[in-house]
Amino acid sequence: MATALSFVLPNPTKPQPSFPKTSFLSLSTPKLLFFTTHPPSSLPLASARLRKTQNHILLCSSIPIVSTNTTHYEFYDDSSEVELRLELEDENISPGQIFVDASESSLVIRVQHSGYQKTLLDTNSLYGVIKPSETIWYIDEAQLVVNLKKQDPELKWPDIMESWESLTTGVMQLLKGTSVFLVGESTEINHKIARELAVGLGYTPLITKELLEAYGKQTVDSWVTEEGSDAVAEAEGAILESLSSQARAVVATLGGEHGAARRPNKWQHLFAGFTVWLSQSEASDEESAKEEAKKNIQDGLQGYTNAEVVVKLQGWDPTYSKTVAQASLSALKRLLLSDKNLTGRKSLYIRLGCRGDWPDIKPPGWDPSTGADASAPPS
């Protein structure tokens, strides 16, 4: 049965602070998805890029392009396709005045009316991937109806495009209760993003820093001073072990030298959930950020490179926590859709005792201390 939702779309051509710029790494094994986000310091860069695009359009046409403040639309998901209905506000508009351009992940809809072009919809972040060659549109009284054929009929679209609301709804369903672990150099960033994600997903936020300080009855900094970073990492590792069987949680880990996640040999319980590396980048653009991430993986010097998703942050401002959280959700969505058996394999990994054999899970009798299958007959 089709479900119907109704939304009011904000001005689609106005730069939005919560809209993340995205790019992807293609690796030999599809375990890592890479996003870059740009908080306030780099928003002018995104704005300049948008202005450049608009100028290019104006050079190609003598018709000025005007966008509306709001576009009312209705959205329907009907298994193999989705239907979008947009108000034209004029029953006299003909098909020749309509411009619809669709690619696998983007959709642009404009109407020419009274000497100008009005943008009804412009997004490069459709919620799912479509078959652009099978796009059909027609006018139904004062509405433009656009039918988009899904590439993945099993994927339920909460909305026509990615947004905080659609991603929290969709990713919560895709996770199937599997927890999320946030790792990275900054304890503060891990903490802030965990809170945002937990609220959006309806998960429990668990902050290892708070748990450590409650257990040790002292601050993490004083603990490091008294006993050293390794002692704190060991204690956090014990907490991660106790949390490894916890469902529907977003866990924020310690950053810096004293965090367990920085150590490659402390990951066996982190693998119980989906791991997101929130990485502060010194790169000035997407290409250099991608090269930076690749180098981190090749060097293998930090445990963070075990993460299944990397979100690169160019600068940091707590005000933009939701921006980073949304980029994290978008990357997690792509990871989960790349292999629909991932949540089941995570569940199996936990049931077998989080032995550190992720992603190549060994038979039940496998002994992590020797690397041998204890159930196998002697040779």
mmCIF file of C-alpha atoms in Angstrom:
data_model
loop_
_atom_site.group_PDB
_atom_site.id
_atom_site.type_symbol
_atom_site.label_atom_id
_atom_site.label_comp_id
_atom_site.label_asym_id
_atom_site.label_seq_id
_atom_site.Cartn_x
_atom_site.Cartn_y
_atom_site.Cartn_z
ATOM 1 C CA MET A 1 0.000 0.000 0.000
ATOM 2 C CA ALA A 2 1.295 3.451 -0.880
ATOM 3 C CA THR A 3 1.862 5.925 1.927
ATOM 4 C CA ALA A 4 1.306 9.647 1.442
ATOM 5 C CA LEU A 5 3.263 12.446 3.078
ATOM 6 C CA SER A 6 2.924 16.204 2.607
ATOM 7 C CA PHE A 7 5.796 18.681 3.033
ATOM 8 C CA VAL A 8 6.661 22.327 2.519
ATOM 9 C CA LEU A 9 10.004 22.644 0.769
ATOM 10 C CA PRO A 10 12.246 25.629 1.660
ATOM 11 C CA ASN A 11 13.856 27.689 -1.068
ATOM 12 C CA PRO A 12 15.919 25.036 -2.918
ATOM 13 C CA THR A 13 18.560 27.402 -4.272
ATOM 14 C CA LYS A 14 19.371 29.208 -1.056
ATOM 15 C CA PRO A 15 22.599 27.873 0.568
ATOM 16 C CA GLN A 16 21.602 25.894 3.647
ATOM 17 C CA PRO A 17 24.092 25.492 6.539
ATOM 18 C CA SER A 18 22.804 21.989 7.248
ATOM 19 C CA PHE A 19 23.492 20.741 3.722
ATOM 20 C CA PRO A 20 26.735 18.706 3.722
ATOM 21 C CA LYS A 21 29.080 18.556 0.768
ATOM 22 C CA THR A 22 29.768 14.901 0.080
ATOM 23 C CA SER A 23 32.267 12.700 -1.679
ATOM 24 C CA PHE A 24 33.132 9.032 -1.590
ATOM 25 C CA LEU A 25 36.206 6.852 -1.484
ATOM 26 C CA SER A 26 36.286 3.776 -3.677
ATOM 27 C CA LEU A 27 38.324 1.061 -1.989
ATOM 28 C CA SER A 28 39.142 -2.520 -2.918
ATOM 29 C CA THR A 29 36.844 -3.644 -0.097
ATOM 30 C CA PRO A 30 33.608 -1.654 0.269
ATOM 31 C CA LYS A 31 33.925 -0.972 3.973
ATOM 32 C CA LEU A 32 34.592 2.770 4.043
ATOM 33 C CA LEU A 33 32.383 5.649 3.032
ATOM 34 C CA PHE A 34 33.815 9.135 3.198
ATOM 35 C CA PHE A 35 32.027 12.440 3.726
ATOM 36 C CA THR A 36 33.339 15.946 4.159
ATOM 37 C CA THR A 37 31.379 18.559 6.080
ATOM 38 C CA HIS A 38 31.936 22.281 6.081
ATOM 39 C CA PRO A 39 30.940 24.251 9.186
ATOM 40 C CA PRO A 40 30.758 28.082 9.172
ATOM 41 C CA SER A 41 34.364 28.849 8.277
ATOM 42 C CA SER A 42 33.975 27.134 4.922
ATOM 43 C CA LEU A 43 30.363 27.989 4.106
ATOM 44 C CA PRO A 44 31.493 30.863 1.859
ATOM 45 C CA LEU A 45 33.281 28.283 -0.288
ATOM 46 C CA ALA A 46 29.995 26.405 -0.811
ATOM 47 C CA SER A 47 28.168 29.661 -1.490
ATOM 48 C CA ALA A 48 30.735 30.727 -4.065
ATOM 49 C CA ARG A 49 30.359 27.388 -5.801
ATOM 50 C CA LEU A 50 26.576 27.852 -5.949
ATOM 51 C CA ARG A 51 26.911 31.350 -7.371
ATOM 52 C CA LYS A 52 29.260 30.037 -10.020
ATOM 53 C CA THR A 53 26.704 27.434 -11.041
ATOM 54 C CA GLN A 54 23.960 30.042 -11.272
ATOM 55 C CA ASN A 55 26.150 32.288 -13.387
ATOM 56 C CA HIS A 56 26.847 29.390 -15.727
ATOM 57 C CA ILE A 57 23.118 28.814 -16.161
ATOM 58 C CA LEU A 58 22.533 32.480 -16.862
ATOM 59 C CA LEU A 59 25.215 32.451 -19.554
ATOM 60 C CA CYS A 60 23.442 29.547 -21.256
ATOM 61 C CA SER A 61 20.054 31.241 -21.328
ATOM 62 C CA SER A 62 18.698 34.750 -21.637
ATOM 63 C CA ILE A 63 15.738 33.817 -19.418
ATOM 64 C CA PRO A 64 16.320 34.830 -15.794
ATOM 65 C CA ILE A 65 15.924 32.037 -13.238
ATOM 66 C CA VAL A 66 13.859 32.863 -10.170
ATOM 67 C CA SER A 67 13.239 30.499 -7.264
ATOM 68 C CA THR A 68 10.213 30.538 -5.000
ATOM 69 C CA ASN A 69 10.287 30.897 -1.222
ATOM 70 C CA THR A 70 8.299 27.673 -0.766
ATOM 71 C CA THR A 71 7.129 24.867 -3.007
ATOM 72 C CA HIS A 72 4.254 22.723 -1.772
ATOM 73 C CA TYR A 73 4.507 19.098 -2.754
ATOM 74 C CA GLU A 74 3.047 15.704 -2.007
ATOM 75 C CA PHE A 75 5.143 12.560 -1.954
ATOM 76 C CA TYR A 76 4.107 8.919 -2.355
ATOM 77 C CA ASP A 77 6.223 5.768 -2.059
ATOM 78 C CA ASP A 78 4.670 2.850 -3.918
ATOM 79 C CA SER A 79 7.223 0.002 -3.802
ATOM 80 C CA SER A 80 9.008 0.092 -7.179
ATOM 81 C CA GLU A 81 8.553 3.814 -7.772
ATOM 82 C CA VAL A 82 7.931 7.105 -6.048
ATOM 83 C CA GLU A 83 5.535 9.825 -7.123
ATOM 84 C CA LEU A 84 6.038 13.541 -6.592
ATOM 85 C CA ARG A 85 3.232 16.082 -7.005
ATOM 86 C CA LEU A 86 4.098 19.792 -7.112
ATOM 87 C CA GLU A 87 1.698 22.724 -7.214
ATOM 88 C CA LEU A 88 1.975 24.726 -10.453
ATOM 89 C CA GLU A 89 -0.399 27.463 -9.232
ATOM 90 C CA ASP A 90 -1.620 28.011 -12.807
ATOM 91 C CA GLU A 91 -3.844 25.622 -14.785
ATOM 92 C CA ASN A 92 -2.803 27.249 -18.085
ATOM 93 C CA ILE A 93 0.801 26.026 -17.994
ATOM 94 C CA SER A 94 1.580 23.677 -20.913
ATOM 95 C CA PRO A 95 4.107 20.788 -21.059
ATOM 96 C CA GLY A 96 6.375 22.928 -23.222
ATOM 97 C CA GLN A 97 6.893 25.278 -20.282
ATOM 98 C CA ILE A 98 8.091 22.480 -17.983
ATOM 99 C CA PHE A 99 11.767 21.464 -17.584
ATOM 100 C CA VAL A 100 12.548 18.185 -15.765
ATOM 101 C CA ASP A 101 16.126 16.900 -15.543
ATOM 102 C CA ALA A 102 16.846 13.710 -13.590
ATOM 103 C CA SER A 103 20.013 11.735 -12.914
ATOM 104 C CA GLU A 104 20.513 8.759 -10.616
ATOM 105 C CA SER A 105 20.675 10.930 -7.492
ATOM 106 C CA SER A 106 19.494 14.403 -8.549
ATOM 107 C CA LEU A 107 16.350 16.090 -9.788
ATOM 108 C CA VAL A 108 15.770 19.593 -11.168
ATOM 109 C CA ILE A 109 12.285 20.874 -12.002
ATOM 110 C CA ARG A 110 11.623 24.339 -13.456
ATOM 111 C CA VAL A 111 8.661 26.041 -15.072
ATOM 112 C CA GLN A 112 8.735 28.957 -17.505
ATOM 113 C CA HIS A 113 5.933 31.388 -16.799
ATOM 114 C CA SER A 114 5.265 35.077 -17.470
ATOM 115 C CA GLY A 115 8.735 35.675 -18.913
ATOM 116 C CA TYR A 116 10.817 34.036 -16.205
ATOM 117 C CA GLN A 117 11.827 30.578 -15.028
ATOM 118 C CA LYS A 118 10.758 29.433 -11.585
ATOM 119 C CA THR A 119 12.620 26.591 -9.851
ATOM 120 C CA LEU A 120 10.177 24.202 -8.212
ATOM 121 C CA LEU A 121 12.753 21.671 -7.026
ATOM 122 C CA ASP A 122 16.539 21.406 -7.248
ATOM 123 C CA THR A 123 18.296 18.658 -5.293
ATOM 124 C CA ASN A 124 21.362 16.476 -5.812
ATOM 125 C CA SER A 125 20.475 14.331 -2.799
ATOM 126 C CA LEU A 126 17.511 12.177 -3.732
ATOM 127 C CA TYR A 127 16.814 9.773 -0.892
ATOM 128 C CA GLY A 128 17.576 6.769 -3.088
ATOM 129 C CA VAL A 129 18.960 5.990 -6.535
ATOM 130 C CA ILE A 130 16.597 6.112 -9.499
ATOM 131 C CA LYS A 131 16.559 4.971 -13.126
ATOM 132 C CA PRO A 132 16.590 8.379 -14.834
ATOM 133 C CA SER A 133 15.709 7.029 -18.289
ATOM 134 C CA GLU A 134 12.384 5.737 -16.904
ATOM 135 C CA THR A 135 11.286 9.078 -15.431
ATOM 136 C CA ILE A 136 7.744 10.030 -16.456
ATOM 137 C CA TRP A 137 6.007 13.351 -15.856
ATOM 138 C CA TYR A 138 2.692 14.903 -16.779
ATOM 139 C CA ILE A 139 0.355 17.735 -15.781
ATOM 140 C CA ASP A 140 -2.729 16.871 -13.749
ATOM 141 C CA GLU A 141 -4.900 19.997 -13.516
ATOM 142 C CA ALA A 142 -2.759 22.478 -11.494
ATOM 143 C CA GLN A 143 -0.204 19.865 -10.394
ATOM 144 C CA LEU A 144 2.971 18.538 -12.012
ATOM 145 C CA VAL A 145 3.226 14.786 -11.410
ATOM 146 C CA VAL A 146 6.686 13.159 -11.628
ATOM 147 C CA ASN A 147 7.108 9.383 -11.390
ATOM 148 C CA LEU A 148 10.609 8.121 -10.551
ATOM 149 C CA LYS A 149 11.550 4.453 -10.896
ATOM 150 C CA LYS A 150 13.670 3.124 -8.021
ATOM 151 C CA GLN A 151 16.816 1.109 -8.624
ATOM 152 C CA ASP A 152 16.178 -0.644 -5.304
ATOM 153 C CA PRO A 153 12.444 -1.408 -4.949
ATOM 154 C CA GLU A 154 12.983 -2.721 -1.400
ATOM 155 C CA LEU A 155 14.247 0.622 -0.111
ATOM 156 C CA LYS A 156 11.489 2.615 1.571
ATOM 157 C CA TRP A 157 11.759 6.360 0.888
ATOM 158 C CA PRO A 158 10.554 8.525 3.808
ATOM 159 C CA ASP A 159 10.825 11.613 1.578
ATOM 160 C CA ILE A 160 11.912 12.586 -1.928
ATOM 161 C CA MET A 161 15.317 13.812 -0.732
ATOM 162 C CA GLU A 162 17.763 13.370 2.110
ATOM 163 C CA SER A 163 17.048 15.547 5.128
ATOM 164 C CA TRP A 164 17.449 15.204 8.867
ATOM 165 C CA GLU A 165 13.903 13.868 9.172
ATOM 166 C CA SER A 166 14.112 11.387 6.295
ATOM 167 C CA LEU A 167 17.554 10.113 7.279
ATOM 168 C CA THR A 168 16.708 9.564 10.942
ATOM 169 C CA THR A 169 13.584 7.642 9.933
ATOM 170 C CA GLY A 170 15.285 5.617 7.201
ATOM 171 C CA VAL A 171 18.569 4.828 8.945
ATOM 172 C CA MET A 172 16.785 3.772 12.141
ATOM 173 C CA GLN A 173 14.988 1.115 10.080
ATOM 174 C CA LEU A 174 18.156 0.031 8.263
ATOM 175 C CA LEU A 175 20.173 -0.310 11.498
ATOM 176 C CA LYS A 176 17.675 -2.825 12.929
ATOM 177 C CA GLY A 177 18.778 -1.949 16.451
ATOM 178 C CA THR A 178 22.529 -2.216 15.825
ATOM 179 C CA SER A 179 24.476 0.319 17.874
ATOM 180 C CA VAL A 180 26.719 3.064 16.514
ATOM 181 C CA PHE A 181 30.181 3.900 17.902
ATOM 182 C CA LEU A 182 31.756 7.318 17.300
ATOM 183 C CA VAL A 183 35.550 7.514 17.318
ATOM 184 C CA GLY A 184 38.022 10.283 16.523
ATOM 185 C CA GLU A 185 40.577 12.693 17.850
ATOM 186 C CA SER A 186 38.135 14.902 19.784
ATOM 187 C CA THR A 187 36.179 13.690 22.808
ATOM 188 C CA GLU A 188 33.982 16.800 22.582
ATOM 189 C CA ILE A 189 33.022 16.209 18.948
ATOM 190 C CA ASN A 190 32.267 12.532 19.591
ATOM 191 C CA HIS A 191 30.092 13.546 22.535
ATOM 192 C CA LYS A 192 28.147 16.289 20.695
ATOM 193 C CA ILE A 193 27.427 14.169 17.629
ATOM 194 C CA ALA A 194 26.415 11.168 19.747
ATOM 195 C CA ARG A 195 23.772 13.296 21.475
ATOM 196 C CA GLU A 196 22.389 14.512 18.134
ATOM 197 C CA LEU A 197 22.290 11.029 16.617
ATOM 198 C CA ALA A 198 20.716 9.473 19.695
ATOM 199 C CA VAL A 199 17.876 12.008 19.672
ATOM 200 C CA GLY A 200 17.274 11.533 15.946
ATOM 201 C CA LEU A 201 17.394 7.732 15.985
ATOM 202 C CA GLY A 202 15.611 7.233 19.278
ATOM 203 C CA TYR A 203 18.732 5.516 20.638
ATOM 204 C CA THR A 204 20.374 5.780 24.057
ATOM 205 C CA PRO A 205 23.431 8.098 24.185
ATOM 206 C CA LEU A 206 26.326 6.531 26.092
ATOM 207 C CA ILE A 207 29.442 8.627 26.732
ATOM 208 C CA THR A 208 32.486 6.601 27.818
ATOM 209 C CA LYS A 209 34.083 9.699 29.381
ATOM 210 C CA GLU A 210 31.132 10.065 31.753
ATOM 211 C CA LEU A 211 31.099 6.348 32.519
ATOM 212 C CA LEU A 212 34.844 6.340 33.231
ATOM 213 C CA GLU A 213 34.635 9.336 35.546
ATOM 214 C CA ALA A 214 31.691 7.843 37.418
ATOM 215 C CA TYR A 215 33.592 4.569 37.846
ATOM 216 C CA GLY A 216 36.957 6.106 38.755
ATOM 217 C CA LYS A 217 35.488 8.969 40.800
ATOM 218 C CA GLN A 218 37.915 11.376 39.162
ATOM 219 C CA THR A 219 38.275 13.230 35.884
ATOM 220 C CA VAL A 220 39.857 11.540 32.903
ATOM 221 C CA ASP A 221 42.614 14.186 32.890
ATOM 222 C CA SER A 222 43.574 13.461 36.497
ATOM 223 C CA TRP A 223 43.455 9.731 35.778
ATOM 224 C CA VAL A 224 45.873 10.200 32.878
ATOM 225 C CA THR A 225 48.158 12.281 35.110
ATOM 226 C CA GLU A 226 48.200 9.684 37.880
ATOM 227 C CA GLU A 227 48.302 6.432 35.930
ATOM 228 C CA GLY A 228 49.041 7.308 32.293
ATOM 229 C CA SER A 229 47.190 7.071 29.002
ATOM 230 C CA ASP A 230 47.480 3.289 28.735
ATOM 231 C CA ALA A 231 45.636 2.768 32.015
ATOM 232 C CA VAL A 232 42.750 4.946 30.849
ATOM 233 C CA ALA A 233 42.636 3.139 27.500
ATOM 234 C CA GLU A 234 42.491 -0.203 29.308
ATOM 235 C CA ALA A 235 39.619 1.024 31.468
ATOM 236 C CA GLU A 236 37.729 2.341 28.462
ATOM 237 C CA GLY A 237 38.304 -0.988 26.715
ATOM 238 C CA ALA A 238 36.591 -2.735 29.633
ATOM 239 C CA ILE A 239 33.632 -0.355 29.329
ATOM 240 C CA LEU A 240 33.411 -0.982 25.577
ATOM 241 C CA GLU A 241 33.341 -4.705 26.278
ATOM 242 C CA SER A 242 30.362 -4.246 28.608
ATOM 243 C CA LEU A 243 28.605 -2.089 25.996
ATOM 244 C CA SER A 244 29.252 -4.426 23.061
ATOM 245 C CA SER A 245 25.979 -6.301 23.585
ATOM 246 C CA GLN A 246 23.977 -3.096 24.107
ATOM 247 C CA ALA A 247 21.382 -2.560 21.379
ATOM 248 C CA ARG A 248 20.065 0.792 20.146
ATOM 249 C CA ALA A 249 22.851 2.923 21.583
ATOM 250 C CA VAL A 250 25.094 5.652 20.206
ATOM 251 C CA VAL A 251 28.431 5.395 22.015
ATOM 252 C CA ALA A 252 30.837 8.350 22.106
ATOM 253 C CA THR A 253 34.397 7.219 22.811
ATOM 254 C CA LEU A 254 37.391 9.109 24.179
ATOM 255 C CA GLY A 255 39.537 11.017 21.712
ATOM 256 C CA GLY A 256 43.258 11.632 21.844
ATOM 257 C CA GLU A 257 46.169 9.537 23.024
ATOM 258 C CA HIS A 258 44.312 7.985 25.956
ATOM 259 C CA GLY A 259 41.336 6.707 23.945
ATOM 260 C CA ALA A 260 40.998 2.975 23.360
ATOM 261 C CA ALA A 261 39.842 3.530 19.762
ATOM 262 C CA ARG A 262 43.214 5.028 18.842
ATOM 263 C CA ARG A 263 44.816 1.641 19.503
ATOM 264 C CA PRO A 264 44.279 -0.955 16.750
ATOM 265 C CA ASN A 265 44.356 -3.808 19.292
ATOM 266 C CA LYS A 266 41.383 -2.381 21.212
ATOM 267 C CA TRP A 267 38.783 -2.715 18.479
ATOM 268 C CA GLN A 268 37.291 -6.148 19.024
ATOM 269 C CA HIS A 269 34.295 -4.747 20.934
ATOM 270 C CA LEU A 270 33.952 -1.631 18.789
ATOM 271 C CA PHE A 271 33.263 -3.946 15.854
ATOM 272 C CA ALA A 272 29.998 -4.940 17.595
ATOM 273 C CA GLY A 273 28.413 -1.808 16.116
ATOM 274 C CA PHE A 274 28.890 0.445 13.114
ATOM 275 C CA THR A 275 31.847 2.749 13.639
ATOM 276 C CA VAL A 276 32.045 6.360 12.432
ATOM 277 C CA TRP A 277 35.374 8.189 12.501
ATOM 278 C CA LEU A 278 34.805 11.926 12.995
ATOM 279 C CA SER A 279 38.108 13.193 11.637
ATOM 280 C CA GLN A 280 39.292 16.789 11.723
ATOM 281 C CA SER A 281 40.982 17.540 8.446
ATOM 282 C CA GLU A 282 43.605 20.099 7.425
ATOM 283 C CA ALA A 283 42.722 19.645 3.760
ATOM 284 C CA SER A 284 41.447 22.696 1.893
ATOM 285 C CA ASP A 285 39.242 20.831 -0.594
ATOM 286 C CA GLU A 286 37.578 17.476 -1.184
ATOM 287 C CA GLU A 287 40.327 15.946 -3.301
ATOM 288 C CA SER A 288 43.067 16.631 -0.758
ATOM 289 C CA ALA A 289 40.771 15.390 2.027
ATOM 290 C CA LYS A 290 40.299 12.134 0.132
ATOM 291 C CA GLU A 291 44.055 11.774 -0.305
ATOM 292 C CA GLU A 292 44.523 12.480 3.387
ATOM 293 C CA ALA A 293 42.051 9.730 4.312
ATOM 294 C CA LYS A 294 43.712 7.264 1.946
ATOM 295 C CA LYS A 295 47.113 8.017 3.458
ATOM 296 C CA ASN A 296 45.761 7.416 6.973
ATOM 297 C CA ILE A 297 44.451 4.039 5.871
ATOM 298 C CA GLN A 298 47.676 3.080 4.103
ATOM 299 C CA ASP A 299 49.806 4.101 7.084
ATOM 300 C CA GLY A 300 47.625 2.121 9.467
ATOM 301 C CA LEU A 301 49.119 4.048 12.378
ATOM 302 C CA GLN A 302 45.835 4.858 14.083
ATOM 303 C CA GLY A 303 43.130 2.503 15.197
ATOM 304 C CA TYR A 304 40.632 4.951 13.710
ATOM 305 C CA THR A 305 41.382 3.559 10.251
ATOM 306 C CA ASN A 306 39.388 0.467 11.253
ATOM 307 C CA ALA A 307 36.215 2.574 11.086
ATOM 308 C CA GLU A 308 33.593 1.674 8.517
ATOM 309 C CA VAL A 309 32.634 5.310 7.866
ATOM 310 C CA VAL A 310 34.813 8.425 7.851
ATOM 311 C CA VAL A 311 33.363 11.921 8.174
ATOM 312 C CA LYS A 312 35.932 14.640 7.525
ATOM 313 C CA LEU A 313 35.409 17.947 9.335
ATOM 314 C CA GLN A 314 37.070 21.096 8.017
ATOM 315 C CA GLY A 315 36.897 23.157 11.183
ATOM 316 C CA TRP A 316 34.535 22.681 14.109
ATOM 317 C CA ASP A 317 31.733 24.674 15.675
ATOM 318 C CA PRO A 318 29.328 22.988 18.148
ATOM 319 C CA THR A 319 26.497 25.026 16.616
ATOM 320 C CA TYR A 320 26.786 22.835 13.538
ATOM 321 C CA SER A 321 26.626 19.483 15.342
ATOM 322 C CA LYS A 322 23.438 18.580 13.496
ATOM 323 C CA THR A 323 25.174 19.157 10.147
ATOM 324 C CA VAL A 324 27.862 16.633 11.037
ATOM 325 C CA ALA A 325 25.285 14.224 12.439
ATOM 326 C CA GLN A 326 23.280 14.410 9.207
ATOM 327 C CA ALA A 327 26.380 13.691 7.118
ATOM 328 C CA SER A 328 27.109 10.713 9.389
ATOM 329 C CA LEU A 329 23.587 9.363 8.843
ATOM 330 C CA SER A 330 23.867 9.779 5.087
ATOM 331 C CA ALA A 331 27.149 7.861 5.045
ATOM 332 C CA LEU A 332 25.747 5.130 7.292
ATOM 333 C CA LYS A 333 22.771 4.797 4.966
ATOM 334 C CA ARG A 334 25.038 4.175 1.992
ATOM 335 C CA LEU A 335 27.109 1.682 3.954
ATOM 336 C CA LEU A 336 24.026 -0.274 5.028
ATOM 337 C CA LEU A 337 22.592 -0.286 1.509
ATOM 338 C CA SER A 338 25.903 -1.480 0.037
ATOM 339 C CA ASP A 339 25.508 -4.785 1.900
ATOM 340 C CA LYS A 340 22.079 -5.568 3.341
ATOM 341 C CA ASN A 341 23.521 -8.482 5.336
ATOM 342 C CA LEU A 342 25.730 -6.234 7.477
ATOM 343 C CA THR A 343 23.326 -5.966 10.416
ATOM 344 C CA GLY A 344 22.871 -9.734 10.477
ATOM 345 C CA ARG A 345 26.622 -10.276 10.454
ATOM 346 C CA LYS A 346 27.059 -7.778 13.290
ATOM 347 C CA SER A 347 24.512 -9.756 15.300
ATOM 348 C CA LEU A 348 26.395 -12.996 14.602
ATOM 349 C CA TYR A 349 29.688 -11.352 15.589
ATOM 350 C CA ILE A 350 28.189 -10.381 18.961
ATOM 351 C CA ARG A 351 26.662 -13.821 19.543
ATOM 352 C CA LEU A 352 30.046 -15.453 18.940
ATOM 353 C CA GLY A 353 31.622 -13.264 21.616
ATOM 354 C CA CYS A 354 33.214 -10.304 19.762
ATOM 355 C CA ARG A 355 36.416 -12.262 19.137
ATOM 356 C CA GLY A 356 38.072 -9.644 16.922
ATOM 357 C CA ASP A 357 37.543 -11.560 13.671
ATOM 358 C CA TRP A 358 35.499 -8.827 11.948
ATOM 359 C CA PRO A 359 34.768 -8.722 9.045
ATOM 360 C CA ASP A 360 35.935 -12.285 8.267
ATOM 361 C CA ILE A 361 33.962 -14.121 10.953
ATOM 362 C CA LYS A 362 35.482 -17.491 11.780
ATOM 363 C CA PRO A 363 33.600 -20.700 12.697
ATOM 364 C CA PRO A 364 32.196 -21.028 16.244
ATOM 365 C CA GLY A 365 35.165 -23.113 17.463
ATOM 366 C CA TRP A 366 37.776 -20.553 16.401
ATOM 367 C CA ASP A 367 40.254 -19.601 19.155
ATOM 368 C CA PRO A 368 41.389 -15.950 18.879
ATOM 369 C CA SER A 369 44.435 -16.582 21.084
ATOM 370 C CA THR A 370 45.871 -19.200 18.723
ATOM 371 C CA GLY A 371 44.008 -18.434 15.499
ATOM 372 C CA ALA A 372 43.064 -22.113 15.275
ATOM 373 C CA ASP A 373 39.668 -23.807 15.017
ATOM 374 C CA ALA A 374 39.307 -25.744 18.265
ATOM 375 C CA SER A 375 36.470 -27.812 16.839
ATOM 376 C CA ALA A 376 38.495 -28.989 13.866
ATOM 377 C CA PRO A 377 39.850 -32.587 14.070
ATOM 378 C CA PRO A 378 43.596 -32.864 14.716
ATOM 379 C CA SER A 379 45.701 -33.259 11.612
#
